PDB file of C-alpha atoms and ligand atoms in Angstrom:
ATOM      1  CA  MET A   1    -202.088 204.091 -31.971  1.00  0.00           C
ATOM      2  CA  PHE A   2    -202.166 200.997 -29.785  1.00  0.00           C
ATOM      3  CA  GLU A   3    -199.951 201.287 -26.702  1.00  0.00           C
ATOM      4  CA  ILE A   4    -196.919 198.970 -26.975  1.00  0.00           C
ATOM      5  CA  PRO A   5    -194.623 198.806 -23.918  1.00  0.00           C
ATOM      6  CA  GLU A   6    -191.049 199.741 -24.817  1.00  0.00           C
ATOM      7  CA  THR A   7    -189.845 196.680 -22.936  1.00  0.00           C
ATOM      8  CA  HIS A   8    -191.559 194.358 -25.424  1.00  0.00           C
ATOM      9  CA  PRO A   9    -188.860 192.244 -27.148  1.00  0.00           C
ATOM     10  CA  ARG A  10    -190.340 193.112 -30.556  1.00  0.00           C
ATOM     11  CA  TYR A  11    -191.087 196.763 -29.806  1.00  0.00           C
ATOM     12  CA  GLY A  12    -189.414 198.169 -32.934  1.00  0.00           C
ATOM     13  CA  SER A  13    -191.160 195.769 -35.264  1.00  0.00           C
ATOM     14  CA  LEU A  14    -194.570 196.241 -33.607  1.00  0.00           C
ATOM     15  CA  MET A  15    -194.248 200.023 -33.787  1.00  0.00           C
ATOM     16  CA  LYS A  16    -193.690 199.807 -37.531  1.00  0.00           C
ATOM     17  CA  ARG A  17    -196.912 197.824 -37.839  1.00  0.00           C
ATOM     18  CA  GLU A  18    -198.697 200.479 -35.756  1.00  0.00           C
ATOM     19  CA  LYS A  19    -197.415 203.217 -38.059  1.00  0.00           C
ATOM     20  CA  LEU A  20    -198.665 201.356 -41.129  1.00  0.00           C
ATOM     21  CA  VAL A  21    -202.092 200.745 -39.582  1.00  0.00           C
ATOM     22  CA  ALA A  22    -202.265 204.458 -38.705  1.00  0.00           C
ATOM     23  CA  GLY A  23    -201.279 205.147 -42.329  1.00  0.00           C
ATOM     24  CA  ILE A  24    -204.244 203.139 -43.535  1.00  0.00           C
ATOM     25  CA  GLU A  25    -206.579 204.935 -41.149  1.00  0.00           C
ATOM     26  CA  ALA A  26    -205.271 208.284 -42.422  1.00  0.00           C
ATOM     27  CA  GLY A  27    -205.853 207.200 -46.013  1.00  0.00           C
ATOM     28  CA  ILE A  28    -202.187 207.339 -47.027  1.00  0.00           C
ATOM     29  CA  THR A  29    -201.219 203.651 -46.992  1.00  0.00           C
ATOM     30  CA  SER A  30    -202.931 200.942 -49.053  1.00  0.00           C
ATOM     31  CA  LYS A  31    -204.124 197.700 -47.470  1.00  0.00           C
ATOM     32  CA  GLN A  32    -201.923 195.862 -49.928  1.00  0.00           C
ATOM     33  CA  GLY A  33    -199.024 197.800 -48.410  1.00  0.00           C
ATOM     34  CA  LEU A  34    -199.431 195.716 -45.248  1.00  0.00           C
ATOM     35  CA  ILE A  35    -198.846 192.525 -47.202  1.00  0.00           C
ATOM     36  CA  ALA A  36    -195.787 194.004 -48.884  1.00  0.00           C
ATOM     37  CA  HIS A  37    -194.443 194.966 -45.460  1.00  0.00           C
ATOM     38  CA  GLY A  38    -195.058 191.451 -44.156  1.00  0.00           C
ATOM     39  CA  ARG A  39    -192.907 189.961 -46.883  1.00  0.00           C
ATOM     40  CA  GLY A  40    -190.247 192.501 -45.995  1.00  0.00           C
ATOM     41  CA  GLU A  41    -190.424 191.536 -42.302  1.00  0.00           C
ATOM     42  CA  ALA A  42    -189.652 187.916 -43.173  1.00  0.00           C
ATOM     43  CA  PHE A  43    -186.453 188.983 -44.911  1.00  0.00           C
ATOM     44  CA  ASP A  44    -185.607 191.241 -41.986  1.00  0.00           C
ATOM     45  CA  TYR A  45    -185.680 188.187 -39.705  1.00  0.00           C
ATOM     46  CA  LEU A  46    -183.137 186.453 -41.926  1.00  0.00           C
ATOM     47  CA  ILE A  47    -180.979 189.563 -41.956  1.00  0.00           C
ATOM     48  CA  GLY A  48    -181.100 189.775 -38.143  1.00  0.00           C
ATOM     49  CA  GLU A  49    -183.041 193.062 -37.983  1.00  0.00           C
ATOM     50  CA  GLY A  50    -179.863 195.094 -38.181  1.00  0.00           C
ATOM     51  CA  THR A  51    -177.819 196.743 -40.912  1.00  0.00           C
ATOM     52  CA  LEU A  52    -175.448 194.371 -42.710  1.00  0.00           C
ATOM     53  CA  ASN A  53    -171.919 195.492 -43.602  1.00  0.00           C
ATOM     54  CA  SER A  54    -172.796 195.139 -47.270  1.00  0.00           C
ATOM     55  CA  ALA A  55    -175.768 197.463 -46.768  1.00  0.00           C
ATOM     56  CA  ARG A  56    -173.460 199.986 -45.098  1.00  0.00           C
ATOM     57  CA  ARG A  57    -171.190 199.914 -48.141  1.00  0.00           C
ATOM     58  CA  ALA A  58    -174.171 200.422 -50.457  1.00  0.00           C
ATOM     59  CA  THR A  59    -175.322 203.320 -48.270  1.00  0.00           C
ATOM     60  CA  GLU A  60    -171.956 205.037 -48.617  1.00  0.00           C
ATOM     61  CA  VAL A  61    -172.283 204.791 -52.424  1.00  0.00           C
ATOM     62  CA  ALA A  62    -175.917 205.912 -52.367  1.00  0.00           C
ATOM     63  CA  ALA A  63    -175.024 209.006 -50.315  1.00  0.00           C
ATOM     64  CA  SER A  64    -172.192 209.847 -52.723  1.00  0.00           C
ATOM     65  CA  LEU A  65    -174.467 209.398 -55.727  1.00  0.00           C
ATOM     66  CA  LEU A  66    -177.124 211.666 -54.209  1.00  0.00           C
ATOM     67  CA  LEU A  67    -174.478 214.321 -53.579  1.00  0.00           C
ATOM     68  CA  VAL A  68    -173.078 214.276 -57.142  1.00  0.00           C
ATOM     69  CA  ALA A  69    -176.540 214.161 -58.740  1.00  0.00           C
ATOM     70  CA  LYS A  70    -177.558 217.161 -60.837  1.00  0.00           C
ATOM     71  CA  LYS A  71    -181.263 216.522 -60.389  1.00  0.00           C
ATOM     72  CA  PRO A  72    -182.055 214.021 -57.658  1.00  0.00           C
ATOM     73  CA  VAL A  73    -185.662 213.144 -56.779  1.00  0.00           C
ATOM     74  CA  ILE A  74    -187.038 211.036 -53.912  1.00  0.00           C
ATOM     75  CA  SER A  75    -190.013 208.838 -54.816  1.00  0.00           C
ATOM     76  CA  VAL A  76    -192.537 208.338 -51.997  1.00  0.00           C
ATOM     77  CA  ASN A  77    -195.216 205.643 -51.748  1.00  0.00           C
ATOM     78  CA  GLY A  78    -197.827 204.977 -49.054  1.00  0.00           C
ATOM     79  CA  ASN A  79    -195.595 202.783 -46.880  1.00  0.00           C
ATOM     80  CA  VAL A  80    -192.674 205.209 -47.012  1.00  0.00           C
ATOM     81  CA  ALA A  81    -194.982 208.111 -46.085  1.00  0.00           C
ATOM     82  CA  ALA A  82    -196.272 206.172 -43.067  1.00  0.00           C
ATOM     83  CA  LEU A  83    -192.918 204.803 -41.860  1.00  0.00           C
ATOM     84  CA  VAL A  84    -190.385 207.602 -42.426  1.00  0.00           C
ATOM     85  CA  PRO A  85    -192.137 210.912 -43.165  1.00  0.00           C
ATOM     86  CA  LYS A  86    -189.852 213.102 -41.013  1.00  0.00           C
ATOM     87  CA  GLU A  87    -186.717 211.405 -42.243  1.00  0.00           C
ATOM     88  CA  ILE A  88    -187.452 211.760 -45.966  1.00  0.00           C
ATOM     89  CA  VAL A  89    -188.333 215.415 -45.496  1.00  0.00           C
ATOM     90  CA  GLU A  90    -184.982 215.920 -43.739  1.00  0.00           C
ATOM     91  CA  LEU A  91    -183.099 214.058 -46.477  1.00  0.00           C
ATOM     92  CA  SER A  92    -184.925 215.998 -49.176  1.00  0.00           C
ATOM     93  CA  GLU A  93    -183.681 219.255 -47.654  1.00  0.00           C
ATOM     94  CA  LEU A  94    -180.142 217.984 -47.117  1.00  0.00           C
ATOM     95  CA  ILE A  95    -179.633 216.967 -50.742  1.00  0.00           C
ATOM     96  CA  LYS A  96    -181.995 219.521 -52.285  1.00  0.00           C
ATOM     97  CA  ALA A  97    -184.175 216.859 -53.881  1.00  0.00           C
ATOM     98  CA  PRO A  98    -187.920 217.252 -54.218  1.00  0.00           C
ATOM     99  CA  LEU A  99    -190.230 214.514 -52.954  1.00  0.00           C
ATOM    100  CA  GLU A 100    -192.564 212.977 -55.527  1.00  0.00           C
ATOM    101  CA  VAL A 101    -195.600 210.932 -54.558  1.00  0.00           C
ATOM    102  CA  ASN A 102    -195.768 207.835 -56.718  1.00  0.00           C
ATOM    103  CA  ILE A 103    -198.099 204.997 -55.805  1.00  0.00           C
ATOM    104  CA  PHE A 104    -199.205 201.722 -57.346  1.00  0.00           C
ATOM    105  CA  TYR A 105    -202.805 201.835 -56.059  1.00  0.00           C
ATOM    106  CA  ARG A 106    -203.221 205.408 -57.240  1.00  0.00           C
ATOM    107  CA  THR A 107    -206.214 207.556 -56.468  1.00  0.00           C
ATOM    108  CA  GLU A 108    -205.949 211.333 -56.666  1.00  0.00           C
ATOM    109  CA  GLU A 109    -207.314 211.541 -53.125  1.00  0.00           C
ATOM    110  CA  ARG A 110    -204.546 209.338 -51.744  1.00  0.00           C
ATOM    111  CA  VAL A 111    -201.904 211.360 -53.624  1.00  0.00           C
ATOM    112  CA  ARG A 112    -203.343 214.523 -52.061  1.00  0.00           C
ATOM    113  CA  LYS A 113    -203.376 212.991 -48.593  1.00  0.00           C
ATOM    114  CA  ILE A 114    -199.755 211.807 -48.822  1.00  0.00           C
ATOM    115  CA  LYS A 115    -198.738 215.264 -50.057  1.00  0.00           C
ATOM    116  CA  GLY A 116    -200.557 216.892 -47.116  1.00  0.00           C
ATOM    117  CA  HIS A 117    -198.976 214.444 -44.660  1.00  0.00           C
ATOM    118  CA  LEU A 118    -195.476 215.306 -45.938  1.00  0.00           C
ATOM    119  CA  GLU A 119    -196.186 219.032 -45.882  1.00  0.00           C
ATOM    120  CA  LYS A 120    -197.285 218.714 -42.262  1.00  0.00           C
ATOM    121  CA  GLN A 121    -193.813 217.334 -41.533  1.00  0.00           C
ATOM    122  CA  GLY A 122    -192.302 220.429 -43.122  1.00  0.00           C
ATOM    123  CA  ALA A 123    -191.808 219.327 -46.733  1.00  0.00           C
ATOM    124  CA  GLY A 124    -191.266 222.177 -49.186  1.00  0.00           C
ATOM    125  CA  LYS A 125    -191.863 220.920 -52.678  1.00  0.00           C
ATOM    126  CA  VAL A 126    -193.972 217.789 -53.095  1.00  0.00           C
ATOM    127  CA  LEU A 127    -194.520 216.669 -56.684  1.00  0.00           C
ATOM    128  CA  GLY A 128    -196.668 213.872 -58.049  1.00  0.00           C
ATOM    129  CA  ALA A 129    -200.151 215.361 -58.301  1.00  0.00           C
ATOM    130  CA  LYS A 130    -199.618 216.750 -61.786  1.00  0.00           C
ATOM    131  CA  ALA A 131    -198.409 213.461 -63.276  1.00  0.00           C
ATOM    132  CA  ASP A 132    -198.007 214.997 -66.738  1.00  0.00           C
ATOM    133  CA  ALA A 133    -195.552 212.409 -68.107  1.00  0.00           C
ATOM    134  CA  ARG A 134    -195.246 208.625 -68.317  1.00  0.00           C
ATOM    135  CA  ILE A 135    -192.379 206.202 -67.881  1.00  0.00           C
ATOM    136  CA  PRO A 136    -192.159 204.324 -71.179  1.00  0.00           C
ATOM    137  CA  GLY A 137    -192.899 200.608 -71.056  1.00  0.00           C
ATOM    138  CA  ILE A 138    -194.970 200.640 -67.846  1.00  0.00           C
ATOM    139  CA  GLU A 139    -198.707 200.043 -68.106  1.00  0.00           C
ATOM    140  CA  HIS A 140    -199.781 200.503 -64.478  1.00  0.00           C
ATOM    141  CA  GLU A 141    -200.364 203.619 -62.391  1.00  0.00           C
ATOM    142  CA  ARG A 142    -196.770 203.941 -61.224  1.00  0.00           C
ATOM    143  CA  ALA A 143    -195.890 204.965 -64.794  1.00  0.00           C
ATOM    144  CA  LYS A 144    -197.445 208.361 -64.026  1.00  0.00           C
ATOM    145  CA  VAL A 145    -194.739 210.870 -63.080  1.00  0.00           C
ATOM    146  CA  ASP A 146    -194.121 214.612 -63.092  1.00  0.00           C
ATOM    147  CA  ARG A 147    -192.184 215.953 -66.072  1.00  0.00           C
ATOM    148  CA  GLU A 148    -190.146 218.257 -63.814  1.00  0.00           C
ATOM    149  CA  GLY A 149    -189.635 215.469 -61.238  1.00  0.00           C
ATOM    150  CA  ILE A 150    -188.883 211.778 -61.732  1.00  0.00           C
ATOM    151  CA  TYR A 151    -189.259 212.048 -65.520  1.00  0.00           C
ATOM    152  CA  SER A 152    -186.294 214.389 -65.896  1.00  0.00           C
ATOM    153  CA  ALA A 153    -184.268 213.346 -62.811  1.00  0.00           C
ATOM    154  CA  ASP A 154    -180.770 211.919 -63.239  1.00  0.00           C
ATOM    155  CA  VAL A 155    -180.797 210.075 -59.893  1.00  0.00           C
ATOM    156  CA  VAL A 156    -183.936 208.633 -58.292  1.00  0.00           C
ATOM    157  CA  LEU A 157    -184.021 207.391 -54.709  1.00  0.00           C
ATOM    158  CA  ALA A 158    -186.943 204.983 -54.722  1.00  0.00           C
ATOM    159  CA  PRO A 159    -187.411 203.183 -51.399  1.00  0.00           C
ATOM    160  CA  LEU A 160    -189.763 200.185 -51.785  1.00  0.00           C
ATOM    161  CA  GLU A 161    -189.705 200.315 -55.569  1.00  0.00           C
ATOM    162  CA  ASP A 162    -191.406 197.953 -58.002  1.00  0.00           C
ATOM    163  CA  GLY A 163    -189.078 195.790 -60.052  1.00  0.00           C
ATOM    164  CA  ASP A 164    -190.518 196.642 -63.443  1.00  0.00           C
ATOM    165  CA  ARG A 165    -190.480 200.369 -62.778  1.00  0.00           C
ATOM    166  CA  CYS A 166    -186.916 200.180 -61.500  1.00  0.00           C
ATOM    167  CA  GLU A 167    -185.907 198.459 -64.728  1.00  0.00           C
ATOM    168  CA  ALA A 168    -187.764 201.051 -66.829  1.00  0.00           C
ATOM    169  CA  LEU A 169    -186.149 203.974 -64.977  1.00  0.00           C
ATOM    170  CA  VAL A 170    -182.700 202.482 -65.547  1.00  0.00           C
ATOM    171  CA  ALA A 171    -183.598 201.970 -69.232  1.00  0.00           C
ATOM    172  CA  MET A 172    -184.351 205.721 -69.381  1.00  0.00           C
ATOM    173  CA  GLY A 173    -180.715 206.306 -68.416  1.00  0.00           C
ATOM    174  CA  LYS A 174    -181.322 207.184 -64.769  1.00  0.00           C
ATOM    175  CA  ARG A 175    -179.339 205.957 -61.823  1.00  0.00           C
ATOM    176  CA  VAL A 176    -181.684 204.362 -59.327  1.00  0.00           C
ATOM    177  CA  ILE A 177    -181.083 203.819 -55.603  1.00  0.00           C
ATOM    178  CA  THR A 178    -183.490 201.381 -53.973  1.00  0.00           C
ATOM    179  CA  ILE A 179    -184.139 200.197 -50.433  1.00  0.00           C
ATOM    180  CA  ASP A 180    -185.518 196.665 -50.374  1.00  0.00           C
ATOM    181  CA  LEU A 181    -185.138 193.925 -47.774  1.00  0.00           C
ATOM    182  CA  ASN A 182    -185.217 191.235 -50.453  1.00  0.00           C
ATOM    183  CA  PRO A 183    -181.818 190.846 -52.143  1.00  0.00           C
ATOM    184  CA  LEU A 184    -183.385 188.558 -54.760  1.00  0.00           C
ATOM    185  CA  SER A 185    -186.146 190.890 -55.972  1.00  0.00           C
ATOM    186  CA  ARG A 186    -186.224 192.373 -59.465  1.00  0.00           C
ATOM    187  CA  THR A 187    -185.849 195.740 -57.798  1.00  0.00           C
ATOM    188  CA  SER A 188    -182.611 194.799 -56.040  1.00  0.00           C
ATOM    189  CA  ARG A 189    -181.213 193.122 -59.151  1.00  0.00           C
ATOM    190  CA  HIS A 190    -181.950 196.004 -61.513  1.00  0.00           C
ATOM    191  CA  ALA A 191    -181.077 199.016 -59.342  1.00  0.00           C
ATOM    192  CA  THR A 192    -177.834 200.954 -59.720  1.00  0.00           C
ATOM    193  CA  VAL A 193    -177.411 200.790 -55.936  1.00  0.00           C
ATOM    194  CA  SER A 194    -179.571 198.437 -53.830  1.00  0.00           C
ATOM    195  CA  ILE A 195    -179.597 198.954 -50.114  1.00  0.00           C
ATOM    196  CA  VAL A 196    -180.821 195.675 -48.622  1.00  0.00           C
ATOM    197  CA  ASP A 197    -182.133 196.976 -45.323  1.00  0.00           C
ATOM    198  CA  ASP A 198    -185.294 198.122 -43.596  1.00  0.00           C
ATOM    199  CA  VAL A 199    -186.429 201.509 -44.886  1.00  0.00           C
ATOM    200  CA  GLU A 200    -186.242 203.236 -41.473  1.00  0.00           C
ATOM    201  CA  ARG A 201    -182.703 202.080 -40.787  1.00  0.00           C
ATOM    202  CA  ALA A 202    -181.583 202.777 -44.355  1.00  0.00           C
ATOM    203  CA  ILE A 203    -182.932 206.329 -44.589  1.00  0.00           C
ATOM    204  CA  LYS A 204    -181.441 207.196 -41.184  1.00  0.00           C
ATOM    205  CA  ASN A 205    -178.083 205.797 -42.311  1.00  0.00           C
ATOM    206  CA  ILE A 206    -178.178 207.721 -45.604  1.00  0.00           C
ATOM    207  CA  ILE A 207    -178.881 210.932 -43.675  1.00  0.00           C
ATOM    208  CA  SER A 208    -175.933 210.408 -41.360  1.00  0.00           C
ATOM    209  CA  VAL A 209    -173.518 209.549 -44.202  1.00  0.00           C
ATOM    210  CA  VAL A 210    -174.693 212.559 -46.255  1.00  0.00           C
ATOM    211  CA  LYS A 211    -174.128 214.823 -43.225  1.00  0.00           C
ATOM    212  CA  GLU A 212    -170.676 213.343 -42.650  1.00  0.00           C
ATOM    213  CA  LYS A 213    -169.662 213.815 -46.295  1.00  0.00           C
ATOM    214  CA  LYS A 214    -171.010 217.349 -46.354  1.00  0.00           C
ATOM    215  CA  GLY A 215    -169.169 218.117 -43.112  1.00  0.00           C
ATOM    216  CA  LYS A 216    -165.906 216.900 -44.638  1.00  0.00           C
ATOM    217  CA  LYS A 217    -166.694 218.882 -47.795  1.00  0.00           C
ATOM    218  CA  GLU A 218    -165.904 215.883 -49.977  1.00  0.00           C
ATOM    219  CA  GLY A 219    -165.438 217.084 -53.549  1.00  0.00           C
ATOM    220  CA  GLU A 220    -167.249 215.770 -56.634  1.00  0.00           C
ATOM    221  CA  LYS A 221    -164.158 213.864 -57.740  1.00  0.00           C
ATOM    222  CA  LYS A 222    -163.891 211.899 -54.524  1.00  0.00           C
ATOM    223  CA  LEU A 223    -167.621 211.147 -54.512  1.00  0.00           C
ATOM    224  CA  ALA A 224    -167.518 210.048 -58.157  1.00  0.00           C
ATOM    225  CA  VAL A 225    -164.665 207.625 -57.377  1.00  0.00           C
ATOM    226  CA  VAL A 226    -166.794 205.968 -54.679  1.00  0.00           C
ATOM    227  CA  VAL A 227    -169.701 205.640 -57.142  1.00  0.00           C
ATOM    228  CA  GLY A 228    -167.489 204.434 -60.009  1.00  0.00           C
ATOM    229  CA  GLY A 229    -165.873 201.702 -57.927  1.00  0.00           C
ATOM    230  CA  TYR A 230    -169.166 200.086 -57.010  1.00  0.00           C
ATOM    231  CA  ASN A 231    -170.722 197.006 -58.545  1.00  0.00           C
ATOM    232  CA  ASN A 232    -174.280 196.267 -57.460  1.00  0.00           C
ATOM    233  CA  LYS A 233    -174.234 192.567 -58.376  1.00  0.00           C
ATOM    234  CA  THR A 234    -171.048 192.024 -56.365  1.00  0.00           C
ATOM    235  CA  ASN A 235    -172.616 193.785 -53.404  1.00  0.00           C
ATOM    236  CA  LEU A 236    -175.779 191.657 -53.627  1.00  0.00           C
ATOM    237  CA  ARG A 237    -173.621 188.524 -53.582  1.00  0.00           C
ATOM    238  CA  GLU A 238    -172.032 189.820 -50.395  1.00  0.00           C
ATOM    239  CA  VAL A 239    -175.481 190.441 -48.897  1.00  0.00           C
ATOM    240  CA  ILE A 240    -176.449 186.825 -49.557  1.00  0.00           C
ATOM    241  CA  GLU A 241    -173.139 185.594 -48.175  1.00  0.00           C
ATOM    242  CA  GLU A 242    -173.688 187.596 -44.978  1.00  0.00           C
ATOM    243  CA  ILE A 243    -177.217 186.197 -44.599  1.00  0.00           C
ATOM    244  CA  VAL A 244    -176.054 182.614 -45.189  1.00  0.00           C
ATOM    245  CA  ASN A 245    -173.210 182.976 -42.684  1.00  0.00           C
ATOM    246  CA  ARG A 246    -175.592 184.397 -40.119  1.00  0.00           C
ATOM    247  CA  LEU A 247    -178.014 181.501 -40.609  1.00  0.00           C
ATOM    248  CA  LYS A 248    -175.204 178.991 -40.192  1.00  0.00           C
ATOM    249  CA  GLU A 249    -174.279 180.627 -36.881  1.00  0.00           C
ATOM    250  CA  GLU A 250    -177.922 180.523 -35.772  1.00  0.00           C
ATOM    251  CA  GLU A 251    -178.035 176.860 -36.677  1.00  0.00           C
ATOM    252  CA  LEU A 252    -174.972 176.171 -34.517  1.00  0.00           C
ATOM    253  CA  ILE A 253    -176.630 177.956 -31.586  1.00  0.00           C
ATOM    254  CA  LEU A 254    -179.757 175.804 -32.052  1.00  0.00           C
ATOM    255  CA  MET A 255    -177.655 172.619 -32.033  1.00  0.00           C
ATOM    256  CA  ARG A 256    -176.054 173.423 -28.700  1.00  0.00           C
TER     257      ARG A 256
HETATM  258  P1  ATP B   1    -190.278 193.371 -57.286  1.00  0.00           P
HETATM  259  O1  ATP B   1    -191.359 194.417 -57.383  1.00  0.00           O
HETATM  260  O2  ATP B   1    -188.935 193.970 -57.051  1.00  0.00           O
HETATM  261  O3  ATP B   1    -190.296 192.424 -58.433  1.00  0.00           O
HETATM  262  P2  ATP B   1    -191.918 192.046 -55.358  1.00  0.00           P
HETATM  263  O4  ATP B   1    -193.030 192.293 -56.330  1.00  0.00           O
HETATM  264  O5  ATP B   1    -191.680 190.701 -54.816  1.00  0.00           O
HETATM  265  O6  ATP B   1    -190.544 192.521 -55.961  1.00  0.00           O
HETATM  266  P3  ATP B   1    -193.291 194.054 -53.893  1.00  0.00           P
HETATM  267  O7  ATP B   1    -194.538 193.315 -53.583  1.00  0.00           O
HETATM  268  O8  ATP B   1    -193.285 195.021 -55.037  1.00  0.00           O
HETATM  269  O9  ATP B   1    -192.103 192.995 -54.118  1.00  0.00           O
HETATM  270  O10 ATP B   1    -192.816 194.776 -52.586  1.00  0.00           O
HETATM  271  C1  ATP B   1    -192.661 194.082 -51.367  1.00  0.00           C
HETATM  272  C2  ATP B   1    -191.224 194.108 -50.986  1.00  0.00           C
HETATM  273  O11 ATP B   1    -190.900 195.381 -50.454  1.00  0.00           O
HETATM  274  C3  ATP B   1    -190.880 193.136 -49.850  1.00  0.00           C
HETATM  275  O12 ATP B   1    -190.619 191.847 -50.290  1.00  0.00           O
HETATM  276  C4  ATP B   1    -189.661 193.789 -49.233  1.00  0.00           C
HETATM  277  O13 ATP B   1    -188.495 193.284 -49.786  1.00  0.00           O
HETATM  278  C5  ATP B   1    -189.850 195.249 -49.535  1.00  0.00           C
HETATM  279  N1  ATP B   1    -190.219 195.918 -48.276  1.00  0.00           N
HETATM  280  C6  ATP B   1    -191.423 195.941 -47.661  1.00  0.00           C
HETATM  281  N2  ATP B   1    -191.385 196.619 -46.518  1.00  0.00           N
HETATM  282  C7  ATP B   1    -190.110 197.064 -46.394  1.00  0.00           C
HETATM  283  C8  ATP B   1    -189.422 197.844 -45.430  1.00  0.00           C
HETATM  284  N3  ATP B   1    -190.018 198.310 -44.330  1.00  0.00           N
HETATM  285  N4  ATP B   1    -188.125 198.110 -45.645  1.00  0.00           N
HETATM  286  C9  ATP B   1    -187.489 197.645 -46.744  1.00  0.00           C
HETATM  287  N5  ATP B   1    -188.070 196.896 -47.687  1.00  0.00           N
HETATM  288  C10 ATP B   1    -189.368 196.610 -47.528  1.00  0.00           C
HETATM  289 MG1   MG B   2    -193.426 194.345 -57.138  1.00  0.00          MG
END
């Protein structure tokens, strides 16, 4: 990796780019993944590169949903594997959810490499190589899933999801949690719970809320109330309101 001094004002952002470039060199991230990340970065600027209050509320619901799930699964693509490998392995253990490799630019070699990369970080069960089932209504490679994984899961955590697949998973009756910096994307609009935040921040936040809830031994009833009281569209409106208010403040600063 290229040496970036920690004092650089954009250290965090540059390190993410380094991780993705390393992901490409290791054969786990696609080149197209860089472009997807770039679009995400633009939204992160508008958000202020920090977690919004609305994203915190969505995270609380997401953590509750993962804890009440009967069969949760975490979907992993090439960007997620490069950016947050340790964190998703930790979360997978905390909520007893297998990881499943699921990529748009699928080659069996890349699936194998992502699996190996996760196992190196300590992952137990990594699904996705078998791909013995299909999500109905999807024609591209991300339709390929494991029958014992995403296909039969009741709750899917899919960071950096594709809009059409998110819609198709919801149509199968699943509850889908997404992490996507764009509050306007099809993914954000169709998910059961959309966390509009950077994937690193969001996964870290989910881990800490899950730990807190487990520590307090919150019962299923209490968790279900949190999930039941949530409306994703309302939350997305709040995200947009927070972004607009932030931009208005920025504008005032510029005018001074
Ligand atoms: P959709 O698939 O939902 O219709 P899209 O096709 O516009 O939306 P994709 O190209 O599938 O979006 O994925 C790129 C999106 O992924 C970015 O616009 C951004 O919102 C999201 N994204 C990329 N990198 C990150 C990241 N590090 N954290 C969170 N979200 C990210
Ligand atoms: Mg897409």
